[in-house]
């Protein structure tokens, strides 16, 4: 829709325009969307049955809102989506710093202009995108930043007394008049600054340097806070919290499918990356499983949370790792491998807060442990659980008369036996697709297991499942796995690896 053509207050009145308070405006537009069975929060996933209904109820009640939740739970995104609930254009008194409504001007500038020009007062139109303001609460935020102060330079240029209201410089809150104002991480705001918000929320007026101002500001306030902040950095002062009518609790995605949809929606990939790198479902799920494991890990601080940005960053890094390998080998196309998850580790270490035990382990070791747990959890969704097979065989052998009952062999036994004969497999992360596949096919029985459960898979996908199978068996301690400094993994016999480790320990003690 184009900007309206009305230029004066007189024309605006003739057009029959009727202004609405911001909360009534949002309520009216929300009701229209609900009646059309449309959601006002199109890009928010996983909140359809929890947070979004709470927000809709709060907006229908014309409440100010506090979003309370751990980092990476789309608190700010929810606030930004509310922009779509405002009217596309609203009229303001031209030249006003605080978006004065021509039908109810509150600044001295607008009141004087309206008195002088009446119906000929010039009108400008403000788009809804300019009616959203956001401020990150930091310890250095002052009352002047939020509400305003006397501007000596302005006073000098206009030859005004400091007692003149026109000498005031308005802060971000008055400039958000007739719009939405968001304060992120509210507990980080000093208590004395929070106190300055009392009158604004309750009475709608402001005070600047003792000026007797009565400015009934029309603002929808949205605050965000992290529960961890209440103990670590600060708190929301009780009278302010009491004036925020609705407190809404956010949460992380409840299923791996929702988490995956969020990651794929938010990840930023270039078209050339999408053309070059194919990401199989198993790799997409593995990224989400890493975050799921982190959110229940004893090494990760659960009070701090594990942001959805972990999976988004990991997804982008995974694609770039495969893309780098394709560029080095002059390949126009490649498939993501399990060994490419080496490139995901920086996304994990930078996105988790560790408890004392985790710090003792080290962030790198914790990241690899989370990756291993994710592989183990996902493995049983693609292949039979090795532990279940072992228990079943043990039970059958125990109940058989004389222990002579034949048990079905494990499908993984040929692979385990191949390594048991002293064979090793080295898979370098930067090796070409041809060399990678050739190495996997050397392992006796590996391709047979994949074909047994996935008979219609392509050669490339079979290679990925073969590699995944090796990583899974190593996580169940059926074969050994060792990371290589040059990038990649060496697989071998579990028993031989343990014996070598023990011999090395004895040698060290003797020396």
Short mmCIF file of C-alpha atoms in Angstrom, two decimals:
data_model
loop_
_atom_site.label_atom_id
_atom_site.label_comp_id
_atom_site.label_asym_id
_atom_site.label_seq_id
_atom_site.Cartn_x
_atom_site.Cartn_y
_atom_site.Cartn_z
CA UNK A 1 0.00 0.00 0.00
CA UNK A 2 1.30 3.44 -0.95
CA UNK A 3 1.67 6.28 1.52
CA UNK A 4 -1.64 8.19 1.88
CA UNK A 5 -1.86 11.49 -0.03
CA UNK A 6 -3.43 13.57 2.75
CA UNK A 7 -1.14 16.52 3.56
CA UNK A 8 -3.01 18.69 6.09
CA UNK A 9 -5.00 18.22 9.27
CA UNK A 10 -8.11 19.58 7.58
CA UNK A 11 -7.95 16.98 4.84
CA UNK A 12 -7.43 14.29 7.47
CA UNK A 13 -10.62 15.30 9.30
CA UNK A 14 -12.61 15.38 6.04
CA UNK A 15 -11.41 11.85 5.25
CA UNK A 16 -13.02 10.68 8.50
CA UNK A 17 -9.82 9.32 10.01
CA UNK A 18 -10.26 8.19 13.64
CA UNK A 19 -7.08 7.58 15.64
CA UNK A 20 -6.83 4.63 18.05
CA UNK A 21 -4.49 4.04 21.00
CA UNK A 22 -1.68 1.64 20.10
CA UNK A 23 -3.02 -1.21 22.25
CA UNK A 24 -6.52 -0.83 20.80
CA UNK A 25 -5.04 -0.68 17.30
CA UNK A 26 -3.11 -3.94 17.86
CA UNK A 27 -6.14 -5.58 19.47
CA UNK A 28 -8.36 -4.61 16.52
CA UNK A 29 -5.92 -5.95 13.92
CA UNK A 30 -5.32 -9.14 15.92
CA UNK A 31 -9.06 -9.82 16.07
CA UNK A 32 -9.24 -9.44 12.29
CA UNK A 33 -6.42 -11.97 11.82
CA UNK A 34 -7.97 -14.46 14.24
CA UNK A 35 -11.30 -14.24 12.44
CA UNK A 36 -9.49 -14.97 9.15
CA UNK A 37 -7.75 -17.90 10.90
CA UNK A 38 -4.34 -16.36 10.24
CA UNK A 39 -1.43 -16.32 12.67
CA UNK A 40 0.25 -13.00 13.49
CA UNK A 41 3.52 -14.86 14.16
CA UNK A 42 4.33 -16.51 10.84
CA UNK A 43 8.02 -17.21 11.44
CA UNK A 44 7.66 -18.52 15.02
CA UNK A 45 7.77 -22.32 15.18
CA UNK A 46 7.00 -24.57 18.13
CA UNK A 47 4.94 -22.01 20.09
CA UNK A 48 1.59 -22.64 18.41
CA UNK A 49 0.03 -24.32 21.46
CA UNK A 50 1.90 -22.56 24.24
CA UNK A 51 3.47 -19.12 23.91
CA UNK A 52 1.47 -17.72 20.99
CA UNK A 53 -1.96 -18.22 22.67
CA UNK A 54 -0.55 -16.53 25.80
CA UNK A 55 0.63 -13.57 23.73
CA UNK A 56 -2.69 -13.32 21.91
CA UNK A 57 -4.56 -13.25 25.22
CA UNK A 58 -2.22 -10.56 26.55
CA UNK A 59 -2.68 -8.38 23.45
CA UNK A 60 -6.44 -8.80 23.54
CA UNK A 61 -6.27 -7.66 27.18
CA UNK A 62 -4.14 -4.66 26.11
CA UNK A 63 -1.34 -5.67 28.46
CA UNK A 64 2.32 -4.81 28.58
CA UNK A 65 4.30 -8.05 28.28
CA UNK A 66 7.36 -9.64 29.88
CA UNK A 67 8.89 -12.60 28.02
CA UNK A 68 10.78 -14.76 30.51
CA UNK A 69 13.01 -17.51 29.14
CA UNK A 70 16.50 -18.79 28.48
CA UNK A 71 18.65 -17.49 25.65
CA UNK A 72 17.78 -18.42 22.10
CA UNK A 73 14.04 -18.86 22.73
CA UNK A 74 12.83 -16.25 20.21
CA UNK A 75 11.81 -13.69 22.83
CA UNK A 76 12.93 -10.70 20.77
CA UNK A 77 11.61 -12.32 17.58
CA UNK A 78 8.15 -12.50 19.15
CA UNK A 79 8.29 -8.77 19.91
CA UNK A 80 9.45 -7.90 16.40
CA UNK A 81 6.64 -9.93 14.86
CA UNK A 82 4.13 -7.66 16.61
CA UNK A 83 5.03 -4.90 14.15
CA UNK A 84 2.70 -6.60 11.66
CA UNK A 85 -0.22 -6.02 14.02
CA UNK A 86 0.00 -2.23 13.74
CA UNK A 87 -1.72 -0.17 11.03
CA UNK A 88 0.51 0.24 8.01
CA UNK A 89 0.47 4.07 8.14
CA UNK A 90 -0.51 6.59 10.80
CA UNK A 91 -0.65 10.42 10.50
CA UNK A 92 1.66 12.55 12.65
CA UNK A 93 2.24 16.26 13.05
CA UNK A 94 5.01 17.05 10.55
CA UNK A 95 8.33 17.76 12.26
CA UNK A 96 7.32 16.25 15.61
CA UNK A 97 10.06 14.32 17.39
CA UNK A 98 7.63 12.09 19.23
CA UNK A 99 5.09 11.17 16.51
CA UNK A 100 2.41 13.50 17.82
CA UNK A 101 -1.16 12.58 16.97
CA UNK A 102 -2.70 15.65 15.26
CA UNK A 103 -5.97 14.93 17.08
CA UNK A 104 -4.22 14.87 20.50
CA UNK A 105 -0.78 16.56 20.36
CA UNK A 106 1.26 16.25 23.57
CA UNK A 107 4.58 17.98 22.81
CA UNK A 108 4.94 21.75 23.12
CA UNK A 109 6.15 21.95 19.50
CA UNK A 110 3.06 20.18 18.13
CA UNK A 111 0.62 22.10 20.33
CA UNK A 112 2.04 25.46 19.22
CA UNK A 113 2.01 24.43 15.57
CA UNK A 114 -1.59 23.26 15.80
CA UNK A 115 -2.61 26.54 17.46
CA UNK A 116 -0.93 28.60 14.73
CA UNK A 117 -2.05 26.68 11.65
CA UNK A 118 -5.19 24.83 12.71
CA UNK A 119 -6.58 22.82 9.80
CA UNK A 120 -3.58 23.82 7.69
CA UNK A 121 -1.16 22.00 10.02
CA UNK A 122 1.07 19.86 7.81
CA UNK A 123 0.72 16.09 8.23
CA UNK A 124 3.35 13.43 7.62
CA UNK A 125 2.75 9.68 7.49
CA UNK A 126 4.68 7.17 9.58
CA UNK A 127 5.09 3.56 8.47
CA UNK A 128 4.64 0.82 11.07
CA UNK A 129 8.26 -0.31 10.64
CA UNK A 130 9.35 3.07 12.09
CA UNK A 131 7.06 2.65 15.12
CA UNK A 132 9.11 -0.16 16.65
CA UNK A 133 11.98 0.71 19.00
CA UNK A 134 14.33 -1.62 20.82
CA UNK A 135 16.91 -1.06 23.55
CA UNK A 136 19.35 -3.54 25.04
CA UNK A 137 19.55 -3.01 28.79
CA UNK A 138 23.15 -2.54 29.87
CA UNK A 139 24.57 -1.14 33.13
CA UNK A 140 25.55 2.11 31.40
CA UNK A 141 22.03 2.96 30.23
CA UNK A 142 20.92 6.26 31.81
CA UNK A 143 17.60 7.95 32.48
CA UNK A 144 18.56 10.51 29.82
CA UNK A 145 18.91 7.70 27.25
CA UNK A 146 15.47 6.34 28.00
CA UNK A 147 13.43 9.41 28.93
CA UNK A 148 15.42 12.53 28.04
CA UNK A 149 17.41 15.48 29.35
CA UNK A 150 18.09 19.18 28.76
CA UNK A 151 20.08 19.70 25.57
CA UNK A 152 22.43 22.70 26.13
CA UNK A 153 23.53 22.81 22.48
CA UNK A 154 19.93 22.93 21.31
CA UNK A 155 19.18 25.63 23.85
CA UNK A 156 22.17 27.70 22.72
CA UNK A 157 21.37 27.37 19.00
CA UNK A 158 17.74 28.35 19.50
CA UNK A 159 18.59 31.00 22.15
CA UNK A 160 16.36 29.27 24.69
CA UNK A 161 16.42 29.25 28.47
CA UNK A 162 17.13 25.94 30.15
CA UNK A 163 13.68 26.35 31.71
CA UNK A 164 12.08 26.24 28.24
CA UNK A 165 10.46 22.91 27.35
CA UNK A 166 11.75 23.26 23.78
CA UNK A 167 15.29 22.85 25.16
CA UNK A 168 14.53 19.24 26.08
CA UNK A 169 16.02 16.33 24.20
CA UNK A 170 13.60 13.41 24.27
CA UNK A 171 14.90 9.92 24.98
CA UNK A 172 13.98 6.72 23.18
CA UNK A 173 10.77 6.13 25.17
CA UNK A 174 9.01 9.43 24.28
CA UNK A 175 10.20 8.91 20.69
CA UNK A 176 8.36 5.56 20.75
CA UNK A 177 5.04 7.32 21.36
CA UNK A 178 2.23 5.54 19.46
CA UNK A 179 4.42 2.48 18.91
CA UNK A 180 6.04 -0.59 20.46
CA UNK A 181 9.05 -0.23 22.74
CA UNK A 182 11.15 -3.25 23.72
CA UNK A 183 13.75 -3.48 26.49
CA UNK A 184 15.86 -6.61 26.13
CA UNK A 185 17.45 -8.25 29.20
CA UNK A 186 15.53 -6.08 31.67
CA UNK A 187 17.34 -7.38 34.82
CA UNK A 188 20.59 -5.89 33.51
CA UNK A 189 19.06 -2.42 33.87
CA UNK A 190 20.13 -0.74 37.11
CA UNK A 191 17.44 -0.61 39.80
CA UNK A 192 17.33 3.20 39.82
CA UNK A 193 16.72 3.20 36.05
CA UNK A 194 13.96 0.62 36.41
CA UNK A 195 12.31 2.88 38.99
CA UNK A 196 12.11 5.66 36.38
CA UNK A 197 9.75 3.43 34.36
CA UNK A 198 7.11 3.24 37.14
CA UNK A 199 5.13 6.33 36.20
CA UNK A 200 5.38 5.64 32.49
CA UNK A 201 3.81 2.21 32.89
CA UNK A 202 1.19 3.17 35.46
CA UNK A 203 0.30 6.78 34.66
CA UNK A 204 1.70 7.21 31.15
CA UNK A 205 3.56 10.42 32.01
CA UNK A 206 7.26 11.33 32.22
CA UNK A 207 9.50 13.62 34.26
CA UNK A 208 12.66 15.26 32.91
CA UNK A 209 14.93 17.31 35.17
CA UNK A 210 12.03 18.53 37.31
CA UNK A 211 9.94 19.84 34.38
CA UNK A 212 6.25 19.67 35.11
CA UNK A 213 5.43 17.62 32.07
CA UNK A 214 2.21 15.75 31.56
CA UNK A 215 2.81 13.61 28.50
CA UNK A 216 0.37 10.72 28.33
CA UNK A 217 2.58 8.49 26.22
CA UNK A 218 0.81 5.82 24.20
CA UNK A 219 3.20 2.83 24.10
CA UNK A 220 3.00 -0.95 24.18
CA UNK A 221 5.92 -2.06 26.36
CA UNK A 222 7.53 -5.45 25.79
CA UNK A 223 10.32 -6.66 28.08
CA UNK A 224 12.53 -9.73 27.83
CA UNK A 225 14.46 -11.39 30.65
CA UNK A 226 16.50 -14.51 31.31
CA UNK A 227 15.76 -16.36 34.59
CA UNK A 228 19.51 -16.81 35.08
CA UNK A 229 19.87 -13.03 35.32
CA UNK A 230 17.90 -12.95 38.56
CA UNK A 231 20.79 -14.57 40.39
CA UNK A 232 23.85 -13.78 38.32
CA UNK A 233 23.55 -10.18 37.24
CA UNK A 234 20.52 -8.42 38.62
CA UNK A 235 16.79 -8.59 39.08
CA UNK A 236 13.57 -6.91 38.12
CA UNK A 237 12.52 -4.61 40.94
CA UNK A 238 9.25 -5.82 42.41
CA UNK A 239 7.11 -2.67 41.84
CA UNK A 240 8.11 -2.63 38.16
CA UNK A 241 7.35 -6.33 37.73
CA UNK A 242 3.99 -5.72 39.38
CA UNK A 243 3.16 -3.10 36.74
CA UNK A 244 3.84 -5.50 33.83
CA UNK A 245 0.48 -7.14 33.42
CA UNK A 246 1.39 -10.38 31.57
CA UNK A 247 4.48 -12.53 32.16
CA UNK A 248 4.88 -15.19 29.47
CA UNK A 249 7.25 -18.16 29.84
CA UNK A 250 9.08 -19.26 26.68
CA UNK A 251 10.72 -22.64 26.07
CA UNK A 252 12.99 -24.59 23.73
CA UNK A 253 11.58 -26.76 20.89
CA UNK A 254 9.83 -29.77 22.38
CA UNK A 255 10.60 -32.14 19.49
CA UNK A 256 13.56 -32.70 17.20
CA UNK A 257 11.32 -32.07 14.17
CA UNK A 258 10.42 -28.56 15.36
CA UNK A 259 14.05 -27.86 16.17
CA UNK A 260 15.04 -28.97 12.67
CA UNK A 261 12.41 -26.76 11.04
CA UNK A 262 13.69 -23.74 13.02
CA UNK A 263 17.29 -24.44 12.03
CA UNK A 264 16.50 -24.80 8.35
CA UNK A 265 14.37 -21.63 8.42
CA UNK A 266 17.03 -19.51 10.12
CA UNK A 267 20.26 -20.88 8.61
CA UNK A 268 21.79 -18.52 6.07
CA UNK A 269 23.14 -20.41 3.04
CA UNK A 270 24.17 -18.99 -0.31
CA UNK A 271 22.64 -20.48 -3.48
CA UNK A 272 26.08 -21.77 -4.56
CA UNK A 273 26.41 -23.62 -1.25
CA UNK A 274 23.01 -25.22 -1.67
CA UNK A 275 23.94 -26.29 -5.21
CA UNK A 276 27.31 -27.71 -4.16
CA UNK A 277 26.47 -29.47 -0.90
CA UNK A 278 23.76 -32.05 -0.29
CA UNK A 279 22.73 -32.49 3.35
CA UNK A 280 21.08 -35.87 4.02
CA UNK A 281 18.34 -36.19 6.63
CA UNK A 282 20.58 -38.17 8.95
CA UNK A 283 23.01 -35.22 9.17
CA UNK A 284 20.22 -32.70 9.71
CA UNK A 285 18.85 -34.79 12.56
CA UNK A 286 22.30 -35.31 14.04
CA UNK A 287 22.75 -31.54 14.38
CA UNK A 288 19.49 -31.25 16.32
CA UNK A 289 20.35 -34.27 18.45
CA UNK A 290 23.58 -32.57 19.57
CA UNK A 291 21.52 -29.69 21.02
CA UNK A 292 19.12 -32.15 22.63
CA UNK A 293 22.02 -33.95 24.29
CA UNK A 294 23.53 -30.65 25.46
CA UNK A 295 20.25 -29.65 27.11
CA UNK A 296 20.43 -32.68 29.38
CA UNK A 297 24.20 -33.03 29.77
CA UNK A 298 25.70 -33.04 33.26
CA UNK A 299 28.61 -30.96 31.92
CA UNK A 300 26.45 -28.11 30.56
CA UNK A 301 24.92 -25.41 32.77
CA UNK A 302 21.20 -26.03 32.33
CA UNK A 303 20.30 -22.71 33.99
CA UNK A 304 22.09 -20.91 31.19
CA UNK A 305 20.40 -22.99 28.51
CA UNK A 306 21.48 -24.09 25.05
CA UNK A 307 20.46 -21.54 22.45
CA UNK A 308 18.78 -22.43 19.17
CA UNK A 309 21.67 -20.49 17.64
CA UNK A 310 23.86 -23.54 18.33
CA UNK A 311 22.09 -25.65 15.72
CA UNK A 312 21.82 -22.76 13.26
CA UNK A 313 25.55 -22.03 13.50
CA UNK A 314 26.36 -25.76 13.41
CA UNK A 315 24.25 -26.22 10.27
CA UNK A 316 26.07 -23.40 8.48
CA UNK A 317 29.49 -24.69 9.60
CA UNK A 318 28.64 -28.23 8.49
CA UNK A 319 27.78 -27.05 4.99
CA UNK A 320 30.94 -24.93 4.82
CA UNK A 321 33.09 -27.88 5.93
CA UNK A 322 31.76 -30.02 3.10
CA UNK A 323 32.03 -27.09 0.66
CA UNK A 324 35.70 -26.54 1.60
CA UNK A 325 36.48 -30.19 0.94
CA UNK A 326 34.72 -30.04 -2.43
CA UNK A 327 36.73 -26.94 -3.40
CA UNK A 328 40.02 -28.57 -2.36
CA UNK A 329 39.23 -31.65 -4.46
CA UNK A 330 37.78 -29.67 -7.40
CA UNK A 331 34.41 -31.39 -7.05
CA UNK A 332 31.29 -29.55 -8.26
CA UNK A 333 29.09 -31.49 -5.85
CA UNK A 334 29.50 -33.41 -2.60
CA UNK A 335 27.53 -35.08 0.17
CA UNK A 336 27.94 -34.16 3.82
CA UNK A 337 29.75 -36.90 5.78
CA UNK A 338 29.84 -37.78 9.45
CA UNK A 339 33.52 -36.80 9.53
CA UNK A 340 32.45 -33.29 8.44
CA UNK A 341 31.03 -32.81 11.92
CA UNK A 342 34.58 -31.93 12.95
CA UNK A 343 33.70 -28.50 11.55
CA UNK A 344 30.68 -28.25 13.87
CA UNK A 345 32.77 -28.37 17.06
CA UNK A 346 33.48 -24.57 17.12
CA UNK A 347 29.73 -23.96 17.00
CA UNK A 348 29.26 -26.15 20.06
CA UNK A 349 32.12 -24.82 22.20
CA UNK A 350 31.03 -21.22 21.63
CA UNK A 351 27.37 -21.79 22.49
CA UNK A 352 27.43 -23.74 25.76
CA UNK A 353 28.19 -22.69 29.32
CA UNK A 354 29.94 -25.42 31.32
CA UNK A 355 29.57 -26.32 34.97
CA UNK A 356 32.65 -27.11 37.08
CA UNK A 357 32.86 -30.73 35.87
CA UNK A 358 32.60 -29.55 32.28
CA UNK A 359 35.39 -27.03 32.79
CA UNK A 360 37.54 -29.85 34.16
CA UNK A 361 36.84 -31.92 31.05
CA UNK A 362 37.46 -28.96 28.77
CA UNK A 363 35.07 -27.48 26.18
CA UNK A 364 36.62 -29.45 23.31
CA UNK A 365 36.20 -32.80 25.05
CA UNK A 366 32.64 -31.91 26.06
CA UNK A 367 31.83 -31.01 22.44
CA UNK A 368 33.13 -34.36 21.15
CA UNK A 369 31.29 -36.15 23.95
CA UNK A 370 28.02 -34.47 22.93
CA UNK A 371 28.64 -35.44 19.32
CA UNK A 372 29.26 -39.05 20.38
CA UNK A 373 26.08 -39.13 22.47
CA UNK A 374 24.09 -37.69 19.57
CA UNK A 375 25.43 -40.40 17.23
CA UNK A 376 24.59 -43.08 19.80
CA UNK A 377 21.02 -41.78 20.27
CA UNK A 378 20.39 -41.52 16.54
CA UNK A 379 22.03 -44.85 15.69
CA UNK A 380 19.23 -46.95 17.18
CA UNK A 381 16.70 -45.14 14.95
CA UNK A 382 18.52 -46.30 11.82
CA UNK A 383 19.98 -49.68 12.84
CA UNK A 384 19.22 -52.38 15.47
CA UNK A 385 20.41 -51.52 18.97
CA UNK A 386 23.65 -53.48 19.60
CA UNK A 387 22.86 -53.65 23.32
CA UNK A 388 19.42 -55.19 22.68
CA UNK A 389 20.97 -57.80 20.37
CA UNK A 390 23.55 -58.74 22.99
CA UNK A 391 20.96 -59.02 25.79
CA UNK A 392 18.69 -61.15 23.59
CA UNK A 393 21.51 -63.56 22.78
CA UNK A 394 22.57 -63.79 26.42
CA UNK A 395 19.01 -64.58 27.54
CA UNK A 396 18.55 -67.28 24.88
CA UNK A 397 21.85 -68.91 25.79
CA UNK A 398 20.93 -68.87 29.49
CA UNK A 399 17.50 -70.51 29.10
CA UNK A 400 18.55 -73.11 26.51
CA UNK A 401 18.98 -76.70 27.86
CA UNK A 402 22.71 -77.23 28.15
CA UNK A 403 23.24 -73.86 26.52
CA UNK A 404 23.02 -75.48 23.04
CA UNK A 405 20.26 -73.30 21.56
CA UNK A 406 21.40 -71.56 18.41
CA UNK A 407 21.14 -67.80 18.52
CA UNK A 408 20.86 -65.47 15.56
CA UNK A 409 24.24 -63.86 14.84
CA UNK A 410 24.62 -60.12 15.21
CA UNK A 411 24.41 -58.28 11.86
CA UNK A 412 27.49 -56.32 12.95
CA UNK A 413 29.68 -59.38 13.59
CA UNK A 414 31.35 -59.47 10.13
CA UNK A 415 32.40 -55.83 10.56
CA UNK A 416 33.69 -56.43 14.09
CA UNK A 417 35.55 -59.56 12.92
CA UNK A 418 37.24 -57.66 10.08
CA UNK A 419 38.73 -55.21 12.55
CA UNK A 420 39.47 -58.09 14.93
CA UNK A 421 41.83 -59.55 12.32
CA UNK A 422 44.12 -56.56 12.79
CA UNK A 423 42.71 -54.42 9.97
CA UNK A 424 42.42 -50.64 10.36
CA UNK A 425 40.53 -47.99 8.42
CA UNK A 426 41.58 -44.36 8.16
CA UNK A 427 38.98 -41.90 6.86
CA UNK A 428 40.45 -38.47 6.25
CA UNK A 429 37.97 -35.63 6.29
CA UNK A 430 39.54 -33.86 3.31
CA UNK A 431 39.77 -36.96 1.06
CA UNK A 432 37.80 -36.97 -2.20
CA UNK A 433 34.46 -38.71 -2.46
CA UNK A 434 36.02 -41.49 -4.53
CA UNK A 435 38.77 -42.19 -1.99
CA UNK A 436 36.27 -41.96 0.86
CA UNK A 437 33.95 -44.54 -0.70
CA UNK A 438 36.85 -46.83 -1.63
CA UNK A 439 38.01 -46.89 1.97
CA UNK A 440 34.55 -47.78 3.29
CA UNK A 441 34.09 -50.63 0.82
CA UNK A 442 37.31 -52.25 2.10
CA UNK A 443 35.57 -53.20 5.36
CA UNK A 444 34.07 -56.67 4.99
CA UNK A 445 30.39 -56.85 5.79
CA UNK A 446 29.89 -53.07 6.12
CA UNK A 447 28.05 -52.62 2.82
CA UNK A 448 26.05 -55.80 3.52
CA UNK A 449 24.64 -54.39 6.77
CA UNK A 450 23.54 -51.18 5.03
CA UNK A 451 21.94 -53.05 2.13
CA UNK A 452 20.18 -55.39 4.55
CA UNK A 453 18.27 -52.51 6.13
CA UNK A 454 18.29 -50.01 3.24
CA UNK A 455 18.14 -52.06 0.03
CA UNK A 456 17.14 -49.16 -2.24
CA UNK A 457 19.71 -46.59 -1.17
CA UNK A 458 22.02 -44.88 -3.68
CA UNK A 459 25.79 -45.40 -3.68
CA UNK A 460 26.52 -42.02 -2.04
CA UNK A 461 23.84 -42.48 0.60
CA UNK A 462 25.08 -46.00 1.25
CA UNK A 463 28.56 -44.56 1.83
CA UNK A 464 27.16 -42.12 4.40
CA UNK A 465 25.26 -44.90 6.19
CA UNK A 466 28.39 -47.07 6.18
CA UNK A 467 30.39 -44.29 7.82
CA UNK A 468 27.56 -43.64 10.28
CA UNK A 469 27.53 -47.36 11.09
CA UNK A 470 31.24 -47.28 11.97
CA UNK A 471 30.79 -44.25 14.22
CA UNK A 472 27.80 -45.88 15.87
CA UNK A 473 29.62 -49.15 16.56
CA UNK A 474 32.48 -47.20 18.10
CA UNK A 475 30.05 -45.37 20.41
CA UNK A 476 28.76 -48.75 21.59
CA UNK A 477 32.39 -49.85 22.18
CA UNK A 478 32.29 -52.59 19.54
CA UNK A 479 35.17 -51.11 17.55
CA UNK A 480 37.67 -48.37 18.41
CA UNK A 481 37.78 -44.84 17.03
CA UNK A 482 40.53 -42.28 17.28
CA UNK A 483 40.55 -38.69 16.01
CA UNK A 484 43.44 -37.68 13.75
CA UNK A 485 45.33 -34.40 13.96
CA UNK A 486 45.04 -33.84 10.21
CA UNK A 487 41.25 -34.22 10.39
CA UNK A 488 39.40 -37.52 10.22
CA UNK A 489 39.21 -40.77 12.14
CA UNK A 490 41.05 -44.08 12.45
CA UNK A 491 38.88 -47.14 13.19
CA UNK A 492 40.28 -50.37 14.58
CA UNK A 493 39.76 -53.38 16.83
CA UNK A 494 38.45 -52.50 20.28
CA UNK A 495 40.36 -55.23 22.14
CA UNK A 496 43.62 -54.48 20.32
CA UNK A 497 43.24 -50.79 21.09
CA UNK A 498 42.71 -51.51 24.80
CA UNK A 499 45.73 -53.83 24.91
CA UNK A 500 47.92 -51.24 23.20
CA UNK A 501 46.72 -48.59 25.64
CA UNK A 502 47.51 -50.86 28.61
CA UNK A 503 50.93 -51.76 27.25
CA UNK A 504 51.69 -48.11 26.73
CA UNK A 505 50.71 -47.39 30.31
CA UNK A 506 53.00 -50.16 31.63
CA UNK A 507 55.88 -48.90 29.54
CA UNK A 508 55.39 -45.41 30.90
CA UNK A 509 55.38 -46.67 34.46
CA UNK A 510 58.56 -48.73 33.91
CA UNK A 511 60.36 -45.84 32.31
#
